[in-house]
GROMACS .gro file of C-alpha atoms in nm:
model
  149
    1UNK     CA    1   2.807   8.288   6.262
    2UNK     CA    2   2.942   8.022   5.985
    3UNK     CA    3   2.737   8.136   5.657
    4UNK     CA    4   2.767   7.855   5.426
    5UNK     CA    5   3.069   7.629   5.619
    6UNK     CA    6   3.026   7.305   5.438
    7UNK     CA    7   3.371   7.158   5.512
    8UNK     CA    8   3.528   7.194   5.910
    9UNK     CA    9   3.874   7.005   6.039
   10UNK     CA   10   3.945   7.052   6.372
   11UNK     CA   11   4.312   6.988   6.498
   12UNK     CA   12   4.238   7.077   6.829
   13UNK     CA   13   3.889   7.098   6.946
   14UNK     CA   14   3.629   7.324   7.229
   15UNK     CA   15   3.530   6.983   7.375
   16UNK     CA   16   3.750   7.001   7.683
   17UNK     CA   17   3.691   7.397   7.717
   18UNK     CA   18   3.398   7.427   8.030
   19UNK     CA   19   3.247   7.741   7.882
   20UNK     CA   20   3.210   7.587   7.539
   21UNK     CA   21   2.855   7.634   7.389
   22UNK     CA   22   2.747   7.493   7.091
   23UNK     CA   23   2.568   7.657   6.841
   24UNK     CA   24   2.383   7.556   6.453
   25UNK     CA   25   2.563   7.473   6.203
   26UNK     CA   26   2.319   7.344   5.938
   27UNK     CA   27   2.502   7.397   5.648
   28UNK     CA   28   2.785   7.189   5.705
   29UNK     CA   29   2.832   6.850   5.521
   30UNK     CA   30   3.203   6.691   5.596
   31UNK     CA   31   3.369   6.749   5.937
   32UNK     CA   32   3.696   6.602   6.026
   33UNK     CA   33   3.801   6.596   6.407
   34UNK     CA   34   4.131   6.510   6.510
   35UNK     CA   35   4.199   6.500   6.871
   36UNK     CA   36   4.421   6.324   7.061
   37UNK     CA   37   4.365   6.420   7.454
   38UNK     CA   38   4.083   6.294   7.673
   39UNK     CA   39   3.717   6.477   7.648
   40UNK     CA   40   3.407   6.548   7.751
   41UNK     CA   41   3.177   6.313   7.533
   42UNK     CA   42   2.845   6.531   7.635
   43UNK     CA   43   3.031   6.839   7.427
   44UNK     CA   44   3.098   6.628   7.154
   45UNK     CA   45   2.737   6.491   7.126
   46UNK     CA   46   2.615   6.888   7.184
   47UNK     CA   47   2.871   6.967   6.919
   48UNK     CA   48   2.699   6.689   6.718
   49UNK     CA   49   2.370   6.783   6.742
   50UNK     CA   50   2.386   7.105   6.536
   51UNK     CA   51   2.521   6.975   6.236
   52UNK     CA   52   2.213   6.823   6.099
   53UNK     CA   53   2.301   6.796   5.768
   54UNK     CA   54   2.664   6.618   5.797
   55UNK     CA   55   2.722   6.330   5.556
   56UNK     CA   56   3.091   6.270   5.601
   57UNK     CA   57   3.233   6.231   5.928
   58UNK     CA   58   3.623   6.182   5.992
   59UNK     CA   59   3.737   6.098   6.361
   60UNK     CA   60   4.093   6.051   6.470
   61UNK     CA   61   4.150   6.028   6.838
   62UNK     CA   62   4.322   5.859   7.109
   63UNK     CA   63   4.247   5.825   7.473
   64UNK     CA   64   3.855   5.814   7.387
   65UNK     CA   65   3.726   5.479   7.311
   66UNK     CA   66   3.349   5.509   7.225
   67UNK     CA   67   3.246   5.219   7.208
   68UNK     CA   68   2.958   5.119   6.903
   69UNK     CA   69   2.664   5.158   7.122
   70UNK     CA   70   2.757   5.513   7.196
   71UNK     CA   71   2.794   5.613   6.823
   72UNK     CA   72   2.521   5.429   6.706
   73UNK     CA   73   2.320   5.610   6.926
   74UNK     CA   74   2.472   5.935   6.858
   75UNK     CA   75   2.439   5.865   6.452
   76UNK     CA   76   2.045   5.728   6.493
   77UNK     CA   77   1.974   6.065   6.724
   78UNK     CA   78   2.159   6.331   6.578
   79UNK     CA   79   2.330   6.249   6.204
   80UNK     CA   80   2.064   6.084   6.046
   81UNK     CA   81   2.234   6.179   5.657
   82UNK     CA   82   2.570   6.065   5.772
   83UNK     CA   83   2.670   5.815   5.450
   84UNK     CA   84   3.084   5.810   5.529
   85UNK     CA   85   3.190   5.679   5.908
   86UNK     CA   86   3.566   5.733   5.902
   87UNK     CA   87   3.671   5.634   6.275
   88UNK     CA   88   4.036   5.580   6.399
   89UNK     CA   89   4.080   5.563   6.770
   90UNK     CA   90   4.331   5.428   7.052
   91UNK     CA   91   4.396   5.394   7.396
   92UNK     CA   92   4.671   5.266   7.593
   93UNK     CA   93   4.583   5.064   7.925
   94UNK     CA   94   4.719   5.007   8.210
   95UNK     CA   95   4.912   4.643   8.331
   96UNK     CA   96   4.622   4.507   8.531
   97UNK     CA   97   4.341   4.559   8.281
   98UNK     CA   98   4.279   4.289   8.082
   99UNK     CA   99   4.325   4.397   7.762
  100UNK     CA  100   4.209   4.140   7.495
  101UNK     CA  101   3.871   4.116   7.722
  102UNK     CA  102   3.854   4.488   7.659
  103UNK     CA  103   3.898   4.475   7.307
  104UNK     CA  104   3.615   4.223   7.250
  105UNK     CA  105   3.432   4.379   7.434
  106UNK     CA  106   3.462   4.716   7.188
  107UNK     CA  107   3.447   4.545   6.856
  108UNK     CA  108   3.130   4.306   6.977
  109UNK     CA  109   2.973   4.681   7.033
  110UNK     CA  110   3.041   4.724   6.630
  111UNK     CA  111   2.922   4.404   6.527
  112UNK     CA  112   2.482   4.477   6.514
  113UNK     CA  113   2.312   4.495   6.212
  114UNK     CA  114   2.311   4.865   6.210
  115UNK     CA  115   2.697   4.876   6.135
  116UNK     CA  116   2.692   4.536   5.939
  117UNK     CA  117   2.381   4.504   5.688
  118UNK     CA  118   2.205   4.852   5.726
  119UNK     CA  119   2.554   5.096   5.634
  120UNK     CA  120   2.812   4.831   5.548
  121UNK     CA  121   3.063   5.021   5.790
  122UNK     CA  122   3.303   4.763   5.909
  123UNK     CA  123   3.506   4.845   6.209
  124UNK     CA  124   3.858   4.647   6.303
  125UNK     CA  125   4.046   4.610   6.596
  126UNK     CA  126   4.400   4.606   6.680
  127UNK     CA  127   4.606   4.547   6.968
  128UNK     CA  128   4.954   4.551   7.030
  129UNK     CA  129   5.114   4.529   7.398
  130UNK     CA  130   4.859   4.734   7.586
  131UNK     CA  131   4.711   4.924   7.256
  132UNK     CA  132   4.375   4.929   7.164
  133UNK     CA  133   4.305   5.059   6.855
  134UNK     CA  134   3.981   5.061   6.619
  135UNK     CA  135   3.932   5.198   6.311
  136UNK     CA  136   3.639   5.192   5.997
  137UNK     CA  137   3.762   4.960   5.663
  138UNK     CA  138   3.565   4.998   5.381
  139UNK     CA  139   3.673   4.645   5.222
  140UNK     CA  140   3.540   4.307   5.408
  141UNK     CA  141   3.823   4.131   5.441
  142UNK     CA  142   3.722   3.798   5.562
  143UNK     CA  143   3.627   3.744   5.139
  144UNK     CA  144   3.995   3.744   5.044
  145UNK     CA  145   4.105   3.495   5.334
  146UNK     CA  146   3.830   3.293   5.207
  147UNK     CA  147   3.984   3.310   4.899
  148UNK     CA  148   4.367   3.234   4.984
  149UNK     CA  149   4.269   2.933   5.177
   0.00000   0.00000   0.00000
């Protein structure tokens, strides 16, 4: 029972656990997740699904790359007041993927008018050797190249 939770961070979290159950939490408006081990996405999105009311989410993890699709799916269906996306993730690949193919792949998935003109959530993507990493920027940044050039 969670009378009144409003605020939840989670260091470490049930979704790799195989008897986690989810249960309503309708009172809670900010959640923070860091995580930073592979999990099961379906216990996530069941985690998800009973927070109606959340209007701030914060995700840090690595080894999960969801790619836009997924969350905009998962934001339409299940956090319809979210207002604040706050996403960091990475992964590290292996030599024979291809790695820049990969990460186009992922920030193409961020680039519909759902992230773009309907929330104004702009997601970047990094990679260094075989790093992937993505995270939310609340500033557009092509303006100010624009404007040193």
């Amino acid at each position: 029972c969670t009378p009144r939770l409003e605020y939840l961070r989670m260091f470490s979290t049930p979704f790799d656990n195989n008897d986690y159950q989810s249960s309503p939490i309708p009172t809670l408006t900010e959640l923070n997740i860091c995580y930073y081990r592979t999990f099961d996405l379906s216990k996530m999105i069941s985690f998800l699904k009973n927070v109606p009311n959340l209007r701030h989410l914060k995700i840090t993890m690595a080894f999960n790359l969801i790619n836009g699709y997924q969350w905009e799916q998962i934001i339409r269906s299940y956090l319809l007041k979210l207002k604040i996306f706050d996403l960091n993730m990475y992964d590290q690949f292996s030599d024979d993927q291809n790695i820049e193919e990969r990460a186009n792949e992922l920030i193409n998935s961020f680039q519909s008018s759902f992230w773009i003109n309907e929330h104004n959530w702009f997601v970047r993507c990094f990679t260094c050797d075989k790093i992937i990493r993505l995270e939310t920027s609340f500033i557009i940044f092509y303006h100010f190249e624009k404007k040193l050039s």
